[in-house]
Amino acid sequence: MGEQEKVRWLTAEEQRAWRGFVRLHERLGGRLGRMLQSESNVSAADFAVLVHLTDTPDGRQRYQDLARALEWEKSRMSHHIARMAGRGMVVREECPEDGRGAFVVITDTGRAAIEAAAPRHVEAVRELFMDHVTPSELRVLAELSERVISKLDEDQA
Amino acid sequence: MGEQEKVRWLTAEEQRAWRGFVRLHERLGGRLGRMLQSESNVSAADFAVLVHLTDTPDGRQRYQDLARALEWEKSRMSHHIARMAGRGMVVREECPEDGRGAFVVITDTGRAAIEAAAPRHVEAVRELFMDHVTPSELRVLAELSERVISKLDEDQA
DNA sequence: TAAACGTAGTTGACAGTTCACCAAACATCC
DNA sequence: GGATGTTTGGTGAACTGTCAACTACGTTTA
């Protein structure tokens, strides 16, 4: 009953890429998040929600749609929106057409928050990332990401 | 007192790459983490700790060094090791040379856990990622990551 | 050697996430 | 109409990570 010897461990090159990739995201994410938090009093999650709300004409989105867009669990959405509502950035609104449903609606406070935060955030993404990556590398990254994500989606089903 | 009009928003290409990158990591991380958790009863964080411990000859590391290697805060390390110790995967050991310090030492239970988890994990990384990326893309990713990380480190100081 | 400073790790309060379950409103099918 | 199943969202408990204060030891300096 020999062990399964067939594990193909990662090569040095593979490890290098994998670790680099993971670490890069952790670092960038951490830095950008702390930056948003300290300079604009908005967490990365808040920011993502606000961006999606301002993407719609009336700043309103169903919980469900927001959750799908951000790829969050509904429960996370519910808790998070409750907290944001507590801080006045959004309000919850009943949905007339569907008695179960509800809308998340951005408030003026929310708009002010994201308008203050966005320029600094984009600038940071440029300074910390874009400025150090060539257009061709960017293209490789985009293609690679999309391909792998679509594979993930495939065998999800 | 005009607004700062000079914000250079991300181009479509840049957004595509940025979002792809962020999403890819979230997705892969989530999937691999759930896999480890459900199949081996080990969280991604546990796994990382165990990997670093088994990298040393006697399966022992100073809290400090472990924290640096994983880029964790010392308090996170302390909390996390306490939890892992509670589950018997590691033990804490005093450090004779430095009265303040302490070692984290992997136990047989811990070894068994990582030995059970590692092959499936590597296989998953292959299936979900490596198999869909060419060697040249991998090289680009590695170089890009290292470059950007080193820039991050630079202006940290 | 005493004061001051730095370092290693701990602790407790707290914010955020997930999990498992719940409930209400729709949808379908007979 | 009523039984059944599905979708939408809410809730409480458990868990994870962060922050700031704290203890205890070590190192430097005067």
Coordinates of C-alpha atoms (C1' of nucleotides) in Angstrom, one line a residue:
Chain A
M1 CA 0.0 0.0 0.0
G2 CA 2.7 2.5 -1.1
E3 CA 2.0 6.2 -0.7
Q4 CA 0.9 8.2 -3.7
E5 CA 4.3 9.2 -5.0
K6 CA 2.8 11.0 -8.0
V7 CA 2.5 14.4 -6.4
R8 CA 4.0 16.9 -8.8
W9 CA 5.3 19.6 -6.5
L10 CA 5.8 23.1 -7.9
T11 CA 9.0 23.8 -9.6
A12 CA 11.2 26.7 -8.5
E13 CA 9.8 28.9 -11.3
E14 CA 6.3 28.0 -10.4
Q15 CA 6.7 28.7 -6.8
R16 CA 8.4 32.0 -7.6
A17 CA 5.4 33.1 -9.7
W18 CA 2.8 31.8 -7.3
R19 CA 4.3 33.3 -4.2
G20 CA 5.0 36.6 -5.9
F21 CA 1.4 36.8 -7.1
V22 CA -0.1 36.0 -3.7
R23 CA 2.2 38.3 -1.9
L24 CA 1.7 41.1 -4.3
H25 CA -2.0 41.1 -3.9
E26 CA -1.7 40.9 -0.1
R27 CA 0.7 43.8 0.0
L28 CA -1.1 46.1 -2.4
G29 CA -4.4 45.3 -0.9
G30 CA -3.2 46.0 2.6
R31 CA -1.5 49.2 1.6
L32 CA -4.4 50.6 -0.4
G33 CA -6.9 49.6 2.3
R34 CA -5.0 51.3 5.1
M35 CA -4.6 54.3 2.9
L36 CA -8.4 54.5 2.2
Q37 CA -9.1 54.0 5.8
S38 CA -6.8 56.5 7.3
E39 CA -7.2 59.2 4.7
S40 CA -10.9 59.0 3.9
N41 CA -12.4 57.0 6.7
V42 CA -13.7 54.4 4.3
S43 CA -12.7 50.7 4.2
A44 CA -11.9 48.9 1.0
A45 CA -15.2 47.1 1.3
D46 CA -17.1 50.3 1.8
F47 CA -15.4 51.8 -1.2
A48 CA -16.3 48.8 -3.4
V49 CA -20.0 49.2 -2.4
L50 CA -20.0 52.9 -3.0
V51 CA -18.4 52.5 -6.4
H52 CA -21.0 50.0 -7.5
L53 CA -23.8 52.3 -6.2
T54 CA -22.5 55.3 -8.1
D55 CA -22.4 53.2 -11.2
T56 CA -26.1 53.2 -11.4
P57 CA -28.1 56.3 -12.4
D58 CA -30.1 56.7 -9.2
G59 CA -27.5 55.3 -6.8
R60 CA -29.7 52.4 -5.9
Q61 CA -29.1 48.6 -6.2
R62 CA -30.8 45.5 -5.0
Y63 CA -28.9 43.6 -2.3
Q64 CA -28.8 40.6 -4.5
D65 CA -27.4 42.4 -7.5
L66 CA -24.8 44.1 -5.4
A67 CA -23.8 40.8 -3.9
R68 CA -23.4 39.2 -7.2
A69 CA -21.4 42.1 -8.6
L70 CA -19.0 42.1 -5.6
E71 CA -19.1 38.3 -5.3
W72 CA -20.0 38.6 -1.7
E73 CA -22.3 36.3 0.3
K74 CA -25.7 37.7 1.0
S75 CA -25.1 37.5 4.7
R76 CA -21.9 39.5 4.4
M77 CA -23.8 42.0 2.3
S78 CA -26.5 42.3 4.9
H79 CA -24.2 42.8 7.8
H80 CA -22.0 45.2 5.9
I81 CA -24.8 47.3 4.7
A82 CA -26.3 47.5 8.2
R83 CA -23.0 48.9 9.4
M84 CA -22.7 51.4 6.5
A85 CA -26.3 52.4 7.2
G86 CA -25.3 53.0 10.8
R87 CA -22.7 55.4 9.6
G88 CA -25.1 57.2 7.3
M89 CA -23.4 56.3 4.0
V90 CA -26.4 54.3 2.6
V91 CA -30.0 53.7 3.5
R92 CA -32.1 50.6 3.1
E93 CA -35.3 50.9 1.1
E94 CA -38.1 48.5 0.7
C95 CA -38.9 47.2 -2.8
P96 CA -42.4 47.8 -4.0
E97 CA -42.4 45.3 -6.8
D98 CA -41.0 42.4 -4.8
G99 CA -42.0 42.2 -1.2
R100 CA -38.9 40.2 -0.2
G101 CA -36.5 42.5 -1.9
A102 CA -34.8 45.6 -0.8
F103 CA -32.6 48.4 -2.2
V104 CA -29.4 49.8 -1.0
V105 CA -29.4 53.5 -1.7
I106 CA -26.4 55.8 -1.4
T107 CA -26.9 59.0 0.6
D108 CA -25.3 62.4 0.2
T109 CA -22.9 61.5 2.9
G110 CA -22.0 58.4 0.9
R111 CA -21.4 60.4 -2.2
A112 CA -19.3 62.9 -0.4
A113 CA -17.2 60.0 1.0
I114 CA -16.5 58.4 -2.3
E115 CA -15.9 61.6 -4.1
A116 CA -13.3 62.4 -1.5
A117 CA -11.7 59.0 -1.6
A118 CA -11.6 58.1 -5.3
P119 CA -9.0 60.5 -6.6
R120 CA -6.5 59.5 -3.9
H121 CA -7.2 55.9 -4.4
V122 CA -6.7 55.9 -8.1
E123 CA -3.6 57.9 -7.7
A124 CA -2.3 55.3 -5.3
V125 CA -3.1 52.5 -7.6
R126 CA -1.0 54.3 -10.3
E127 CA 1.9 55.1 -8.0
L128 CA 2.1 51.7 -6.4
F129 CA 1.3 49.5 -9.4
M130 CA 0.6 50.9 -12.8
D131 CA 3.8 53.0 -12.9
H132 CA 5.9 49.9 -12.5
V133 CA 4.2 47.7 -15.1
T134 CA 4.6 47.9 -18.8
P135 CA 1.6 47.9 -21.1
S136 CA 2.5 44.5 -22.5
E137 CA 2.8 43.1 -19.0
L138 CA -0.6 44.6 -18.2
R139 CA -2.0 42.8 -21.2
V140 CA -0.6 39.5 -20.2
L141 CA -1.9 40.0 -16.7
A142 CA -5.4 40.8 -17.9
E143 CA -5.6 37.9 -20.3
L144 CA -4.2 35.4 -17.8
S145 CA -6.6 36.5 -15.2
E146 CA -9.6 36.3 -17.4
R147 CA -8.7 32.9 -18.7
V148 CA -8.1 31.4 -15.2
I149 CA -11.2 33.0 -13.8
S150 CA -13.3 31.6 -16.6
K151 CA -11.8 28.1 -16.0
L152 CA -12.7 28.5 -12.3
D153 CA -16.3 29.4 -13.3
E154 CA -16.5 26.4 -15.6
D155 CA -15.7 23.7 -13.2
Q156 CA -17.7 25.5 -10.6
A157 CA -20.7 24.0 -12.3
Chain B
M1 CA -10.5 77.4 -6.4
G2 CA -11.3 74.9 -9.2
E3 CA -11.4 71.2 -8.4
Q4 CA -8.3 69.2 -9.0
E5 CA -9.0 68.2 -12.6
K6 CA -5.7 66.3 -12.9
V7 CA -6.9 62.9 -11.7
R8 CA -5.8 60.5 -14.3
W9 CA -8.4 57.8 -14.0
L10 CA -7.6 54.3 -15.1
T11 CA -8.0 53.5 -18.8
A12 CA -10.2 50.6 -19.9
E13 CA -7.1 48.4 -20.3
E14 CA -5.8 49.3 -16.9
Q15 CA -9.1 48.6 -15.2
R16 CA -9.3 45.3 -17.0
A17 CA -6.0 44.2 -15.7
W18 CA -6.4 45.6 -12.3
R19 CA -9.8 44.1 -11.7
G20 CA -8.8 40.8 -13.2
F21 CA -5.8 40.7 -10.9
V22 CA -7.7 41.5 -7.8
R23 CA -10.6 39.1 -8.6
L24 CA -8.3 36.3 -9.6
H25 CA -6.6 36.3 -6.3
E26 CA -9.8 36.5 -4.3
R27 CA -11.3 33.7 -6.2
L28 CA -8.3 31.4 -6.2
G29 CA -7.6 32.2 -2.5
G30 CA -11.2 31.5 -1.6
R31 CA -11.4 28.3 -3.4
L32 CA -8.1 26.9 -2.2
G33 CA -8.9 28.0 1.3
R34 CA -12.3 26.3 1.4
M35 CA -10.7 23.2 -0.1
L36 CA -8.0 23.0 2.6
Q37 CA -10.5 23.6 5.3
S38 CA -13.1 21.1 4.2
E39 CA -10.7 18.3 3.1
S40 CA -8.0 18.6 5.6
N41 CA -9.4 20.7 8.5
V42 CA -6.6 23.2 8.1
S43 CA -7.1 26.9 7.3
A44 CA -5.0 28.7 4.7
A45 CA -3.3 30.5 7.6
D46 CA -2.6 27.3 9.5
F47 CA -1.2 25.8 6.3
A48 CA 1.2 28.7 5.8
V49 CA 2.4 28.4 9.4
L50 CA 3.0 24.7 9.1
V51 CA 4.8 25.1 5.8
H52 CA 7.2 27.5 7.4
L53 CA 7.8 25.3 10.4
T54 CA 8.5 22.2 8.3
D55 CA 11.0 24.3 6.3
T56 CA 13.3 24.3 9.3
P57 CA 15.2 21.2 10.3
D58 CA 13.8 20.9 13.8
G59 CA 10.3 22.3 13.1
R60 CA 10.9 25.2 15.3
Q61 CA 10.8 28.9 14.7
R62 CA 10.8 32.1 16.7
Y63 CA 7.5 33.9 16.7
Q64 CA 9.3 36.9 15.4
D65 CA 10.9 35.2 12.4
L66 CA 7.7 33.5 11.6
A67 CA 5.9 36.8 11.6
R68 CA 8.5 38.4 9.4
A69 CA 8.3 35.5 6.9
L70 CA 4.6 35.5 6.7
E71 CA 4.4 39.3 6.9
W72 CA 1.9 39.0 9.8
E73 CA 1.7 41.3 12.8
K74 CA 3.1 39.9 15.9
S75 CA -0.3 40.1 17.6
R76 CA -1.9 38.1 14.9
M77 CA 0.9 35.6 15.2
S78 CA 0.3 35.4 18.9
H79 CA -3.4 34.9 18.6
H80 CA -3.2 32.4 15.8
I81 CA -0.5 30.3 17.4
A82 CA -2.6 30.2 20.6
R83 CA -5.5 28.8 18.6
M84 CA -3.3 26.3 16.7
A85 CA -1.8 25.2 20.0
G86 CA -5.3 24.7 21.3
R87 CA -5.9 22.3 18.5
G88 CA -2.6 20.5 19.1
M89 CA -0.8 21.4 15.9
V90 CA 2.0 23.3 17.6
V91 CA 3.3 24.0 21.0
R92 CA 4.9 27.1 22.5
E93 CA 8.3 26.8 24.0
E94 CA 10.3 29.3 26.0
C95 CA 13.6 30.5 24.6
P96 CA 16.6 30.0 26.9
E97 CA 18.9 32.6 25.2
D98 CA 16.4 35.4 25.2
G99 CA 14.0 35.5 28.1
R100 CA 11.4 37.6 26.1
G101 CA 11.4 35.3 23.1
A102 CA 9.6 32.0 22.4
F103 CA 9.5 29.3 19.9
V104 CA 6.7 27.8 17.9
V105 CA 7.3 24.1 17.5
I106 CA 5.3 21.8 15.3
T107 CA 3.9 18.6 16.9
D108 CA 3.3 15.2 15.4
T109 CA -0.3 16.2 14.9
G110 CA 0.8 19.2 13.0
R111 CA 3.1 17.2 10.8
A112 CA 0.4 14.7 10.1
A113 CA -2.0 17.5 9.2
I114 CA 0.3 19.2 6.7
E115 CA 1.4 15.9 5.2
A116 CA -2.2 15.1 4.6
A117 CA -3.0 18.5 3.2
A118 CA -0.1 19.4 1.1
P119 CA -0.5 17.0 -1.9
R120 CA -4.1 17.9 -2.4
H121 CA -3.2 21.6 -2.1
V122 CA -0.5 21.5 -4.6
E123 CA -2.6 19.5 -7.0
A124 CA -5.3 22.1 -6.6
V125 CA -2.9 25.0 -7.4
R126 CA -2.0 23.1 -10.5
E127 CA -5.5 22.3 -11.6
L128 CA -6.9 25.7 -10.9
F129 CA -4.0 27.9 -11.9
M130 CA -0.8 26.4 -13.4
D131 CA -2.5 24.3 -15.9
H132 CA -4.0 27.4 -17.5
V133 CA -0.9 29.5 -17.7
T134 CA 2.0 29.3 -20.1
P135 CA 5.6 29.3 -18.9
S136 CA 6.2 32.7 -20.4
E137 CA 3.2 34.2 -18.7
L138 CA 4.4 32.7 -15.5
R139 CA 7.7 34.4 -16.0
V140 CA 6.1 37.7 -16.7
L141 CA 3.9 37.3 -13.6
A142 CA 6.9 36.5 -11.4
E143 CA 9.0 39.4 -12.6
L144 CA 6.2 41.9 -12.4
S145 CA 5.3 40.8 -8.9
E146 CA 8.9 41.0 -7.6
R147 CA 9.4 44.4 -9.2
V148 CA 6.3 45.9 -7.8
I149 CA 6.9 44.4 -4.4
S150 CA 10.4 45.8 -4.3
K151 CA 9.0 49.2 -5.1
L152 CA 6.5 48.9 -2.3
D153 CA 9.3 48.1 0.0
E154 CA 11.4 51.0 -1.2
D155 CA 8.9 53.8 -0.5
Q156 CA 7.9 52.0 2.7
A157 CA 11.1 53.5 4.1
Chain C
dT1 C1' 24.0 50.7 38.7
dA2 C1' 20.2 53.2 37.5
dA3 C1' 17.5 55.5 33.9
dA4 C1' 16.0 55.3 29.5
dC5 C1' 15.1 53.1 25.6
dG6 C1' 14.1 49.2 22.5
dT7 C1' 12.3 44.5 21.6
dA8 C1' 9.4 40.1 22.1
dG9 C1' 5.3 38.6 22.9
dT10 C1' 0.5 39.1 25.3
dT11 C1' -4.0 40.7 26.1
dG12 C1' -8.7 42.7 25.6
dA13 C1' -11.8 45.2 23.0
dC14 C1' -13.6 45.6 18.7
dA15 C1' -14.7 45.3 13.5
dG16 C1' -15.6 42.2 9.9
dT17 C1' -16.6 37.4 8.0
dT18 C1' -18.8 33.1 7.8
dC19 C1' -22.0 29.6 9.1
dA20 C1' -26.2 27.7 10.1
dC21 C1' -30.5 28.5 10.6
dC22 C1' -34.9 31.4 10.1
dA23 C1' -38.9 33.8 7.9
dA24 C1' -41.3 36.0 4.6
dA25 C1' -42.7 36.6 -0.2
dC26 C1' -43.0 34.7 -4.6
dA27 C1' -43.7 30.6 -8.2
dT28 C1' -45.5 26.2 -9.7
dC29 C1' -48.1 22.5 -10.1
dC30 C1' -51.9 19.6 -9.1
Chain D
dG1 C1' -57.1 26.9 -3.4
dG2 C1' -53.3 24.5 -1.2
dA3 C1' -48.9 21.9 -1.0
dT4 C1' -44.3 22.4 -2.3
dG5 C1' -40.2 24.5 -3.5
dT6 C1' -37.3 28.6 -4.4
dT7 C1' -35.6 33.3 -3.9
dT8 C1' -34.5 37.3 -0.9
dG9 C1' -32.9 38.9 3.0
dG10 C1' -32.0 38.8 8.4
dT11 C1' -29.9 37.1 12.8
dG12 C1' -26.8 35.2 16.4
dA13 C1' -22.8 32.7 17.5
dA14 C1' -18.2 31.5 16.5
dC15 C1' -14.1 32.8 14.5
dT16 C1' -10.3 35.8 12.6
dG17 C1' -7.5 39.9 12.3
dT18 C1' -6.3 44.7 14.0
dC19 C1' -5.2 48.2 17.2
dA20 C1' -3.5 50.0 21.3
dA21 C1' -2.0 49.3 25.7
dC22 C1' 0.8 46.4 28.6
dT23 C1' 4.4 43.2 30.7
dA24 C1' 8.8 41.5 30.8
dC25 C1' 13.2 41.2 29.4
dG26 C1' 17.5 43.2 27.1
dT27 C1' 20.7 47.0 25.8
dT28 C1' 22.6 51.4 26.0
dT29 C1' 24.2 55.3 28.2
dA30 C1' 25.6 58.2 31.6

